[in-house]
């Protein structure tokens, strides 16, 4: 009979105006992969922060038992000393430091106060190989994307003597291949006797690797399912999460395509640091009013770099090419100019670039278009309140009031605030970069509905996503990128995951050969 490595009993955690957890129970068996799932705001991350000491003993009610010992962690260091290591959804890396320095920050490979850099580099290479990240240990964190940064976080976590590994949305920023490598890594850890708690909204991952599942809903533990005994399916999990059947993952939508209004021709972008490295190579595409256009590609294909370079040249150097809107050529040298010309960009990293987390919903909602609620540089507070309250209702943002800090909201509700901000700016073209990353199925459906409504109002949507089913379920047309180039364009009726993957994995050499032939 297996024994429990962890028991959390009647955990209750309250924030001002919000009861995040109410009498939650969690029991994790030693050596298993235990999935913790629920909608955004269900309390998953809060529960794990209680466990790891981020929320110290005394700030919550209930008991924690680890290996039958009552634990009262005052900080994260105490929980790590017991072998409990958590990888948070919010990345905690120092951009200016290298990968090696970040991995061993606070856990330096040193003797008598002197760091052994040879040992640090060798150990870092081993860890990077383990997580499937092909980067130099000396690469600064600022020079790699959010997906690779997540892998560095995982390498940092497994560098410690871990007995219970907690992963909060570890594959949210990863492509399919990297996600697969990580899941295989968890299974390998399991063979080595390491217990894992996996928080994920990707149900196919849960059903593949989890031994048991605990479902949270509205801050309460609903049930724990044994994957083998209870014949668990994705539909069964969804019903537990949302309290109802969710038969269609994507809302039905009939596109109302208008005139061609946005064109990009022969777009080229060079790396901001490596002067000779061409990141975007001669890309051209177009968007019609009312059209949802997808961009598919593996990590490193240049999707985000393309979007950011178009948005007021917020990425890259030596940018060349042509942008036309309604036949008029645009020269967008800044984000302010892009916004004035009716272009909005919802970033893939909402916490770092999309929101001011210590500001409230009200201020974040109006941030991109403050001229609309101000006169002579003075903000009209009443008007700002009306605007923010209107978006809170329209987008169903779950918060006690518009004065709630966005940092205290769930991922799904934070994303709705970001969407509110850019919708309020009144764009004609809305660029969505991973719009549902780290969001549960219920909140995804709501955001898909918002996207469809925006398209129906005549706006053009450019949608980047690592989830191929999402692109297939939402887009009228899909462009595919590989190594900084477009390798194909597929209409909705001809689009399949296989066709997209074939174009996503096409190398630059093959593209050039086909061009010459």
Short mmCIF file of C-alpha atoms in Angstrom, two decimals:
data_model
loop_
_atom_site.label_atom_id
_atom_site.label_comp_id
_atom_site.label_asym_id
_atom_site.label_seq_id
_atom_site.Cartn_x
_atom_site.Cartn_y
_atom_site.Cartn_z
CA UNK A 1 0.00 0.00 0.00
CA UNK A 2 1.37 3.43 -0.95
CA UNK A 3 1.83 6.04 1.74
CA UNK A 4 1.03 9.72 1.57
CA UNK A 5 4.02 12.01 1.22
CA UNK A 6 1.79 15.08 1.64
CA UNK A 7 -1.48 15.87 3.35
CA UNK A 8 -3.10 19.29 3.44
CA UNK A 9 -6.12 19.40 5.76
CA UNK A 10 -8.90 22.01 5.82
CA UNK A 11 -6.76 24.78 4.32
CA UNK A 12 -8.50 28.17 4.34
CA UNK A 13 -6.86 31.31 2.94
CA UNK A 14 -8.48 34.74 2.79
CA UNK A 15 -7.43 37.90 0.96
CA UNK A 16 -9.15 41.28 1.45
CA UNK A 17 -12.64 40.79 0.08
CA UNK A 18 -11.94 37.30 -1.30
CA UNK A 19 -11.91 33.82 0.27
CA UNK A 20 -9.42 32.11 -2.04
CA UNK A 21 -9.48 28.71 -0.28
CA UNK A 22 -12.14 27.19 1.95
CA UNK A 23 -11.49 23.92 3.83
CA UNK A 24 -9.43 22.46 0.99
CA UNK A 25 -8.06 18.92 1.42
CA UNK A 26 -5.24 17.42 -0.65
CA UNK A 27 -3.57 14.02 -0.27
CA UNK A 28 -0.61 13.10 -2.48
CA UNK A 29 0.83 9.56 -2.54
CA UNK A 30 4.58 9.05 -2.54
CA UNK A 31 6.09 8.47 -5.99
CA UNK A 32 3.04 9.57 -8.00
CA UNK A 33 2.28 12.39 -10.41
CA UNK A 34 -0.69 14.15 -8.87
CA UNK A 35 -2.55 16.68 -11.01
CA UNK A 36 -4.23 19.69 -9.44
CA UNK A 37 -6.77 21.24 -11.77
CA UNK A 38 -9.58 23.76 -11.84
CA UNK A 39 -10.70 26.92 -13.57
CA UNK A 40 -8.69 30.13 -13.22
CA UNK A 41 -9.38 31.49 -9.76
CA UNK A 42 -10.20 28.05 -8.35
CA UNK A 43 -7.31 28.36 -5.87
CA UNK A 44 -4.67 26.00 -7.30
CA UNK A 45 -1.70 28.37 -7.22
CA UNK A 46 -2.79 29.79 -3.86
CA UNK A 47 -2.84 26.28 -2.35
CA UNK A 48 0.67 25.56 -3.61
CA UNK A 49 1.93 28.90 -2.30
CA UNK A 50 0.55 27.94 1.11
CA UNK A 51 2.38 24.61 0.88
CA UNK A 52 5.73 26.13 -0.16
CA UNK A 53 5.78 28.90 2.44
CA UNK A 54 5.19 31.77 0.02
CA UNK A 55 2.15 32.37 2.22
CA UNK A 56 3.73 31.62 5.63
CA UNK A 57 2.21 29.74 8.52
CA UNK A 58 -0.12 32.02 10.42
CA UNK A 59 -1.57 33.63 7.28
CA UNK A 60 -3.88 30.65 6.65
CA UNK A 61 -5.90 28.11 8.61
CA UNK A 62 -5.43 24.32 8.47
CA UNK A 63 -2.58 21.81 8.69
CA UNK A 64 0.22 20.62 6.43
CA UNK A 65 1.81 17.19 6.94
CA UNK A 66 4.90 16.24 4.93
CA UNK A 67 6.13 12.67 5.48
CA UNK A 68 3.83 12.51 8.56
CA UNK A 69 5.52 15.55 10.10
CA UNK A 70 3.49 18.69 10.83
CA UNK A 71 5.08 21.59 8.91
CA UNK A 72 4.76 25.29 9.68
CA UNK A 73 6.85 26.90 6.96
CA UNK A 74 7.71 30.56 7.52
CA UNK A 75 9.26 31.03 4.07
CA UNK A 76 10.14 29.20 0.87
CA UNK A 77 13.65 28.41 2.11
CA UNK A 78 12.22 26.22 4.89
CA UNK A 79 10.06 24.23 2.48
CA UNK A 80 13.00 23.76 0.09
CA UNK A 81 15.12 22.43 2.97
CA UNK A 82 12.47 19.70 3.35
CA UNK A 83 12.75 18.87 -0.37
CA UNK A 84 9.63 20.73 -1.55
CA UNK A 85 10.48 22.76 -4.67
CA UNK A 86 7.95 24.86 -6.52
CA UNK A 87 8.20 26.30 -10.04
CA UNK A 88 5.80 29.21 -10.13
CA UNK A 89 3.75 30.25 -13.13
CA UNK A 90 5.39 33.69 -12.82
CA UNK A 91 9.02 33.35 -13.87
CA UNK A 92 11.53 34.44 -11.22
CA UNK A 93 14.71 34.93 -13.22
CA UNK A 94 17.14 37.88 -13.33
CA UNK A 95 17.29 39.08 -16.97
CA UNK A 96 20.80 40.54 -16.71
CA UNK A 97 22.37 37.32 -15.38
CA UNK A 98 23.35 34.29 -17.46
CA UNK A 99 21.51 30.98 -17.53
CA UNK A 100 24.18 29.40 -15.28
CA UNK A 101 24.07 32.28 -12.79
CA UNK A 102 20.26 32.08 -12.60
CA UNK A 103 20.17 28.31 -12.10
CA UNK A 104 22.54 28.46 -9.13
CA UNK A 105 21.45 31.82 -7.71
CA UNK A 106 21.19 31.27 -3.95
CA UNK A 107 22.59 27.79 -4.38
CA UNK A 108 26.08 28.70 -5.65
CA UNK A 109 28.66 26.01 -6.37
CA UNK A 110 31.21 27.49 -4.00
CA UNK A 111 33.91 26.49 -1.55
CA UNK A 112 35.07 28.85 1.20
CA UNK A 113 33.00 31.61 -0.35
CA UNK A 114 34.59 31.33 -3.80
CA UNK A 115 32.40 30.23 -6.72
CA UNK A 116 33.75 27.33 -8.78
CA UNK A 117 32.76 28.52 -12.25
CA UNK A 118 34.00 25.40 -14.05
CA UNK A 119 31.78 23.22 -11.89
CA UNK A 120 28.89 25.67 -12.34
CA UNK A 121 29.16 25.58 -16.14
CA UNK A 122 29.55 21.77 -16.32
CA UNK A 123 26.57 21.21 -14.02
CA UNK A 124 24.50 23.76 -15.95
CA UNK A 125 25.19 21.96 -19.24
CA UNK A 126 24.00 18.69 -17.67
CA UNK A 127 20.80 20.31 -16.43
CA UNK A 128 20.09 22.04 -19.75
CA UNK A 129 20.54 18.74 -21.57
CA UNK A 130 18.14 17.13 -19.10
CA UNK A 131 15.39 19.65 -19.85
CA UNK A 132 16.12 19.74 -23.60
CA UNK A 133 17.38 23.32 -23.84
CA UNK A 134 20.14 23.82 -26.41
CA UNK A 135 21.66 27.07 -25.16
CA UNK A 136 25.05 28.13 -23.83
CA UNK A 137 25.22 28.42 -20.00
CA UNK A 138 26.71 31.89 -20.57
CA UNK A 139 23.69 33.21 -22.50
CA UNK A 140 21.95 36.10 -20.66
CA UNK A 141 18.32 35.38 -19.74
CA UNK A 142 17.27 38.62 -21.48
CA UNK A 143 18.31 37.13 -24.83
CA UNK A 144 16.06 34.05 -24.73
CA UNK A 145 12.27 33.84 -25.08
CA UNK A 146 9.73 33.11 -22.38
CA UNK A 147 9.49 29.44 -23.38
CA UNK A 148 13.21 28.87 -22.93
CA UNK A 149 13.12 30.83 -19.69
CA UNK A 150 10.55 28.32 -18.38
CA UNK A 151 12.99 25.50 -19.11
CA UNK A 152 15.69 27.37 -17.17
CA UNK A 153 13.28 27.57 -14.21
CA UNK A 154 12.77 23.82 -14.38
CA UNK A 155 16.53 23.21 -14.55
CA UNK A 156 16.95 25.49 -11.53
CA UNK A 157 14.34 23.52 -9.58
CA UNK A 158 15.81 20.08 -10.30
CA UNK A 159 19.30 21.30 -9.33
CA UNK A 160 18.09 21.08 -5.72
CA UNK A 161 17.58 17.90 -3.68
CA UNK A 162 13.92 17.62 -4.54
CA UNK A 163 11.47 15.11 -3.02
CA UNK A 164 8.22 16.83 -4.00
CA UNK A 165 8.31 18.87 -7.23
CA UNK A 166 5.44 21.31 -7.78
CA UNK A 167 5.00 22.60 -11.32
CA UNK A 168 2.51 25.43 -11.87
CA UNK A 169 1.61 25.49 -15.59
CA UNK A 170 5.11 24.34 -16.63
CA UNK A 171 4.25 23.79 -20.31
CA UNK A 172 2.13 26.92 -20.80
CA UNK A 173 4.94 28.64 -22.71
CA UNK A 174 6.28 25.55 -24.48
CA UNK A 175 5.66 24.13 -27.94
CA UNK A 176 4.51 20.55 -28.43
CA UNK A 177 7.98 19.01 -28.68
CA UNK A 178 9.30 20.78 -25.57
CA UNK A 179 6.11 19.94 -23.68
CA UNK A 180 6.52 16.30 -24.63
CA UNK A 181 10.12 16.32 -23.40
CA UNK A 182 9.04 17.82 -20.09
CA UNK A 183 6.28 15.25 -19.58
CA UNK A 184 8.77 12.46 -20.30
CA UNK A 185 11.07 14.09 -17.77
CA UNK A 186 8.32 13.94 -15.12
CA UNK A 187 7.80 10.26 -15.87
CA UNK A 188 11.55 9.74 -15.50
CA UNK A 189 11.48 11.56 -12.15
CA UNK A 190 8.68 9.24 -11.09
CA UNK A 191 10.90 6.22 -11.81
CA UNK A 192 13.54 7.83 -9.58
CA UNK A 193 11.03 8.13 -6.73
CA UNK A 194 10.37 11.87 -7.05
CA UNK A 195 6.76 12.87 -6.40
CA UNK A 196 5.27 15.62 -8.59
CA UNK A 197 2.25 17.88 -8.28
CA UNK A 198 1.31 19.16 -11.73
CA UNK A 199 -0.95 22.16 -12.27
CA UNK A 200 -2.00 22.37 -15.91
CA UNK A 201 -4.93 23.42 -18.07
CA UNK A 202 -3.82 21.09 -20.85
CA UNK A 203 -6.06 18.13 -20.21
CA UNK A 204 -4.32 15.89 -22.73
CA UNK A 205 -1.14 16.24 -20.66
CA UNK A 206 -3.00 15.46 -17.45
CA UNK A 207 -4.60 12.30 -18.81
CA UNK A 208 -1.26 11.18 -20.23
CA UNK A 209 0.97 11.40 -17.14
CA UNK A 210 -1.15 11.81 -13.99
CA UNK A 211 -1.84 8.95 -11.58
CA UNK A 212 -4.54 10.89 -9.74
CA UNK A 213 -6.33 14.22 -10.01
CA UNK A 214 -7.71 16.61 -7.43
CA UNK A 215 -10.26 19.09 -8.77
CA UNK A 216 -10.75 22.52 -7.18
CA UNK A 217 -13.72 24.75 -7.90
CA UNK A 218 -14.37 28.20 -6.40
CA UNK A 219 -11.74 27.67 -3.71
CA UNK A 220 -13.04 24.27 -2.57
CA UNK A 221 -11.78 20.73 -3.18
CA UNK A 222 -14.50 18.96 -5.17
CA UNK A 223 -13.09 15.44 -5.62
CA UNK A 224 -9.98 13.33 -6.14
CA UNK A 225 -10.01 10.84 -9.02
CA UNK A 226 -7.83 7.78 -9.57
CA UNK A 227 -6.91 7.78 -13.26
CA UNK A 228 -6.96 3.99 -13.55
CA UNK A 229 -9.88 3.05 -11.29
CA UNK A 230 -12.28 5.86 -12.15
CA UNK A 231 -12.05 5.65 -15.97
CA UNK A 232 -11.28 9.37 -16.24
CA UNK A 233 -11.86 11.20 -19.55
CA UNK A 234 -11.29 14.84 -20.52
CA UNK A 235 -15.06 15.42 -20.55
CA UNK A 236 -15.31 13.99 -17.03
CA UNK A 237 -12.55 16.36 -15.83
CA UNK A 238 -14.19 19.40 -17.49
CA UNK A 239 -17.50 18.62 -15.83
CA UNK A 240 -15.78 18.57 -12.44
CA UNK A 241 -13.95 21.85 -13.16
CA UNK A 242 -16.85 23.93 -14.43
CA UNK A 243 -19.74 22.09 -12.76
CA UNK A 244 -21.44 21.51 -16.10
CA UNK A 245 -20.96 19.78 -19.45
CA UNK A 246 -18.89 21.74 -22.00
CA UNK A 247 -19.56 19.94 -25.25
CA UNK A 248 -17.96 22.36 -27.73
CA UNK A 249 -14.53 23.83 -26.94
CA UNK A 250 -14.86 26.54 -29.62
CA UNK A 251 -17.96 28.72 -30.13
CA UNK A 252 -19.66 28.38 -33.49
CA UNK A 253 -18.88 31.30 -35.76
CA UNK A 254 -19.75 32.32 -39.30
CA UNK A 255 -17.19 34.88 -40.53
CA UNK A 256 -18.36 38.16 -42.03
CA UNK A 257 -15.39 39.04 -44.19
CA UNK A 258 -15.04 42.62 -45.38
CA UNK A 259 -12.52 44.46 -47.52
CA UNK A 260 -8.78 43.90 -47.46
CA UNK A 261 -7.45 46.63 -45.17
CA UNK A 262 -4.07 45.58 -43.72
CA UNK A 263 -1.06 44.49 -45.76
CA UNK A 264 2.56 43.73 -44.89
CA UNK A 265 5.04 43.39 -47.78
CA UNK A 266 8.63 42.11 -47.78
CA UNK A 267 9.10 42.58 -44.03
CA UNK A 268 12.66 42.05 -42.71
CA UNK A 269 13.93 42.30 -39.15
CA UNK A 270 17.39 41.81 -37.64
CA UNK A 271 18.19 40.72 -34.09
CA UNK A 272 18.49 43.67 -31.64
CA UNK A 273 21.86 42.43 -30.28
CA UNK A 274 23.34 40.08 -32.89
CA UNK A 275 23.67 42.51 -35.79
CA UNK A 276 24.04 39.92 -38.59
CA UNK A 277 21.26 37.61 -37.48
CA UNK A 278 18.13 37.97 -39.61
CA UNK A 279 15.10 37.06 -37.50
CA UNK A 280 12.30 37.86 -39.97
CA UNK A 281 13.05 37.19 -43.62
CA UNK A 282 10.92 38.76 -46.36
CA UNK A 283 7.49 38.07 -44.84
CA UNK A 284 4.30 39.26 -46.55
CA UNK A 285 0.68 38.78 -45.50
CA UNK A 286 -2.75 40.44 -45.51
CA UNK A 287 -5.83 40.72 -43.30
CA UNK A 288 -9.44 41.53 -44.22
CA UNK A 289 -11.91 43.28 -41.95
CA UNK A 290 -13.84 40.73 -39.88
CA UNK A 291 -11.19 38.06 -40.52
CA UNK A 292 -9.36 35.99 -37.89
CA UNK A 293 -5.93 35.18 -39.36
CA UNK A 294 -3.69 32.70 -37.55
CA UNK A 295 0.10 32.44 -37.41
CA UNK A 296 1.43 28.97 -36.59
CA UNK A 297 5.03 28.05 -35.91
CA UNK A 298 7.32 26.28 -33.50
CA UNK A 299 9.16 28.17 -30.78
CA UNK A 300 11.92 30.23 -32.36
CA UNK A 301 10.12 30.48 -35.71
CA UNK A 302 9.79 34.26 -35.34
CA UNK A 303 6.06 34.65 -34.64
CA UNK A 304 6.41 36.98 -31.64
CA UNK A 305 9.32 38.86 -33.19
CA UNK A 306 7.18 39.53 -36.27
CA UNK A 307 4.27 40.82 -34.18
CA UNK A 308 6.43 43.06 -32.00
CA UNK A 309 8.34 44.51 -34.93
CA UNK A 310 5.05 45.46 -36.61
CA UNK A 311 3.81 47.07 -33.39
CA UNK A 312 5.81 50.28 -33.58
CA UNK A 313 9.15 48.51 -34.04
CA UNK A 314 9.11 47.34 -30.40
CA UNK A 315 11.50 44.55 -31.42
CA UNK A 316 14.50 44.40 -33.73
CA UNK A 317 16.85 46.58 -35.75
CA UNK A 318 17.39 47.35 -39.43
CA UNK A 319 13.68 46.84 -40.06
CA UNK A 320 12.59 47.16 -43.67
CA UNK A 321 9.45 46.48 -45.67
CA UNK A 322 6.07 48.05 -46.12
CA UNK A 323 2.92 48.27 -43.97
CA UNK A 324 -0.29 49.45 -45.62
CA UNK A 325 -3.62 50.13 -43.93
CA UNK A 326 -6.60 50.98 -46.11
CA UNK A 327 -4.16 51.55 -48.97
CA UNK A 328 -2.10 54.13 -47.06
CA UNK A 329 1.53 53.34 -46.23
CA UNK A 330 2.31 53.55 -42.52
CA UNK A 331 5.66 54.47 -40.97
CA UNK A 332 5.38 53.17 -37.41
CA UNK A 333 8.49 54.14 -35.47
CA UNK A 334 6.95 53.88 -31.99
CA UNK A 335 4.23 52.11 -30.04
CA UNK A 336 2.39 55.42 -29.67
CA UNK A 337 2.24 55.78 -33.45
CA UNK A 338 0.98 52.19 -33.81
CA UNK A 339 -1.85 52.81 -31.33
CA UNK A 340 -2.81 56.06 -33.11
CA UNK A 341 -3.01 54.16 -36.39
CA UNK A 342 -5.42 51.63 -34.86
CA UNK A 343 -3.06 48.73 -34.14
CA UNK A 344 -3.07 46.91 -30.79
CA UNK A 345 -0.84 44.10 -29.51
CA UNK A 346 -1.79 41.68 -26.72
CA UNK A 347 1.57 40.29 -25.59
CA UNK A 348 2.26 36.64 -24.80
CA UNK A 349 3.66 37.71 -21.39
CA UNK A 350 0.78 39.56 -19.74
CA UNK A 351 2.50 39.86 -16.35
CA UNK A 352 5.70 41.43 -17.66
CA UNK A 353 4.44 43.56 -20.56
CA UNK A 354 0.63 43.53 -20.53
CA UNK A 355 -0.28 44.79 -17.07
CA UNK A 356 0.89 46.88 -14.14
CA UNK A 357 0.26 44.24 -11.50
CA UNK A 358 0.26 46.57 -8.50
CA UNK A 359 -2.32 48.84 -10.17
CA UNK A 360 -6.06 48.18 -10.06
CA UNK A 361 -8.35 46.97 -12.83
CA UNK A 362 -9.60 50.52 -13.44
CA UNK A 363 -6.21 52.02 -14.24
CA UNK A 364 -5.02 49.03 -16.31
CA UNK A 365 -8.19 49.16 -18.43
CA UNK A 366 -7.63 52.74 -19.57
CA UNK A 367 -3.82 52.68 -19.74
CA UNK A 368 -3.45 52.47 -23.54
CA UNK A 369 -5.91 55.28 -24.29
CA UNK A 370 -5.86 57.70 -21.36
CA UNK A 371 -6.53 60.58 -23.75
CA UNK A 372 -10.09 59.26 -24.02
CA UNK A 373 -10.80 59.83 -20.32
CA UNK A 374 -8.76 62.98 -19.72
CA UNK A 375 -8.66 66.66 -20.63
CA UNK A 376 -5.64 68.94 -20.37
CA UNK A 377 -3.70 65.98 -18.88
CA UNK A 378 -6.22 65.60 -16.03
CA UNK A 379 -7.98 62.24 -15.74
CA UNK A 380 -11.76 62.28 -15.33
CA UNK A 381 -12.12 59.77 -12.48
CA UNK A 382 -15.86 59.29 -12.95
CA UNK A 383 -15.45 58.59 -16.64
CA UNK A 384 -12.61 56.13 -15.94
CA UNK A 385 -14.80 54.27 -13.42
CA UNK A 386 -17.67 54.03 -15.93
CA UNK A 387 -15.36 52.66 -18.65
CA UNK A 388 -13.71 50.09 -16.37
CA UNK A 389 -17.02 48.95 -14.87
CA UNK A 390 -18.49 48.57 -18.35
CA UNK A 391 -15.61 46.31 -19.45
CA UNK A 392 -15.76 44.33 -16.19
CA UNK A 393 -19.39 43.47 -16.95
CA UNK A 394 -18.99 42.92 -20.70
CA UNK A 395 -15.97 40.62 -20.35
CA UNK A 396 -17.23 38.96 -17.15
CA UNK A 397 -14.09 39.82 -15.14
CA UNK A 398 -14.44 38.05 -11.80
CA UNK A 399 -13.36 40.52 -9.12
CA UNK A 400 -15.08 42.15 -6.13
CA UNK A 401 -14.59 45.59 -7.73
CA UNK A 402 -12.63 47.49 -10.36
CA UNK A 403 -10.37 48.69 -7.51
CA UNK A 404 -8.96 45.16 -7.10
CA UNK A 405 -5.23 44.96 -7.94
CA UNK A 406 -4.67 42.99 -11.14
CA UNK A 407 -1.83 41.06 -9.47
CA UNK A 408 -4.45 39.37 -7.23
CA UNK A 409 -6.57 38.17 -10.16
CA UNK A 410 -6.42 34.72 -11.76
CA UNK A 411 -4.65 34.32 -15.11
CA UNK A 412 -7.89 34.22 -17.08
CA UNK A 413 -9.21 37.40 -15.49
CA UNK A 414 -5.86 39.14 -15.96
CA UNK A 415 -6.07 38.28 -19.66
CA UNK A 416 -9.56 39.80 -19.83
CA UNK A 417 -8.18 43.02 -18.33
CA UNK A 418 -5.45 43.09 -21.01
CA UNK A 419 -8.10 42.59 -23.70
CA UNK A 420 -10.20 45.39 -22.13
CA UNK A 421 -7.22 47.73 -22.29
CA UNK A 422 -6.63 47.17 -25.99
CA UNK A 423 -10.30 47.05 -27.00
CA UNK A 424 -10.74 50.44 -25.28
CA UNK A 425 -7.93 51.85 -27.45
CA UNK A 426 -10.27 51.31 -30.43
CA UNK A 427 -8.03 49.28 -32.76
CA UNK A 428 -8.79 48.21 -36.32
CA UNK A 429 -6.19 45.42 -36.12
CA UNK A 430 -5.78 43.42 -32.92
CA UNK A 431 -2.66 41.23 -32.71
CA UNK A 432 -3.16 38.44 -30.16
CA UNK A 433 0.01 36.62 -29.08
CA UNK A 434 -0.90 33.41 -27.21
CA UNK A 435 -4.23 34.93 -26.02
CA UNK A 436 -5.25 31.89 -23.92
CA UNK A 437 -1.87 30.80 -22.49
CA UNK A 438 -2.26 29.39 -18.97
CA UNK A 439 -6.05 29.71 -19.02
CA UNK A 440 -8.62 27.02 -18.23
CA UNK A 441 -11.18 25.67 -20.69
CA UNK A 442 -14.08 27.71 -19.32
CA UNK A 443 -12.23 31.03 -19.50
CA UNK A 444 -10.84 30.09 -22.93
CA UNK A 445 -14.37 29.72 -24.29
CA UNK A 446 -15.26 33.19 -23.00
CA UNK A 447 -12.17 34.73 -24.62
CA UNK A 448 -12.88 32.92 -27.91
CA UNK A 449 -16.37 34.43 -27.85
CA UNK A 450 -14.89 37.91 -27.28
CA UNK A 451 -12.52 37.40 -30.24
CA UNK A 452 -15.42 36.36 -32.48
CA UNK A 453 -17.44 39.42 -31.40
CA UNK A 454 -14.50 41.71 -32.21
CA UNK A 455 -14.20 40.16 -35.67
CA UNK A 456 -17.96 40.52 -36.22
CA UNK A 457 -17.67 44.23 -35.38
CA UNK A 458 -15.34 44.61 -38.38
CA UNK A 459 -11.96 44.41 -36.70
CA UNK A 460 -9.14 42.32 -38.16
CA UNK A 461 -7.58 39.76 -35.83
CA UNK A 462 -4.04 38.39 -36.15
CA UNK A 463 -3.80 35.41 -33.77
CA UNK A 464 -0.57 33.66 -32.77
CA UNK A 465 -0.87 30.37 -30.89
CA UNK A 466 1.23 27.33 -30.05
CA UNK A 467 -1.94 25.24 -29.75
CA UNK A 468 -2.78 23.94 -33.20
CA UNK A 469 -6.36 22.90 -32.26
CA UNK A 470 -6.94 26.51 -31.15
CA UNK A 471 -5.83 27.89 -34.53
CA UNK A 472 -7.91 25.30 -36.37
CA UNK A 473 -10.95 26.03 -34.18
CA UNK A 474 -10.78 29.82 -34.43
CA UNK A 475 -9.06 31.02 -37.61
CA UNK A 476 -10.44 31.67 -41.09
CA UNK A 477 -6.96 31.44 -42.61
CA UNK A 478 -3.55 30.41 -41.23
CA UNK A 479 -0.02 31.48 -42.20
CA UNK A 480 2.77 29.13 -41.15
CA UNK A 481 6.28 30.24 -40.09
CA UNK A 482 9.59 28.41 -39.89
CA UNK A 483 13.01 29.97 -39.24
CA UNK A 484 11.74 33.51 -39.74
CA UNK A 485 9.94 32.88 -43.03
CA UNK A 486 6.40 32.09 -44.10
CA UNK A 487 6.37 28.54 -45.43
CA UNK A 488 2.72 28.37 -46.40
CA UNK A 489 -0.82 29.72 -46.18
CA UNK A 490 -3.80 27.43 -45.54
CA UNK A 491 -7.51 28.20 -45.81
CA UNK A 492 -9.71 26.98 -42.95
CA UNK A 493 -11.37 24.20 -44.94
CA UNK A 494 -8.00 22.69 -45.87
CA UNK A 495 -6.29 23.10 -42.50
CA UNK A 496 -5.27 20.06 -40.46
CA UNK A 497 -2.71 19.60 -37.68
CA UNK A 498 -0.65 17.40 -40.01
CA UNK A 499 -0.61 20.02 -42.79
CA UNK A 500 0.40 22.77 -40.34
CA UNK A 501 3.13 20.66 -38.72
CA UNK A 502 4.57 19.78 -42.14
CA UNK A 503 4.99 23.48 -42.93
CA UNK A 504 6.15 24.36 -39.38
CA UNK A 505 9.07 21.94 -39.62
CA UNK A 506 10.19 22.98 -43.11
CA UNK A 507 13.82 24.12 -42.95
CA UNK A 508 15.20 27.24 -44.61
CA UNK A 509 17.19 25.09 -47.05
CA UNK A 510 14.05 23.35 -48.27
CA UNK A 511 12.27 26.68 -48.69
CA UNK A 512 15.11 28.04 -50.81
CA UNK A 513 15.28 24.85 -52.92
CA UNK A 514 11.53 25.06 -53.66
CA UNK A 515 11.89 28.75 -54.53
CA UNK A 516 14.70 28.07 -57.05
CA UNK A 517 12.84 25.15 -58.59
#
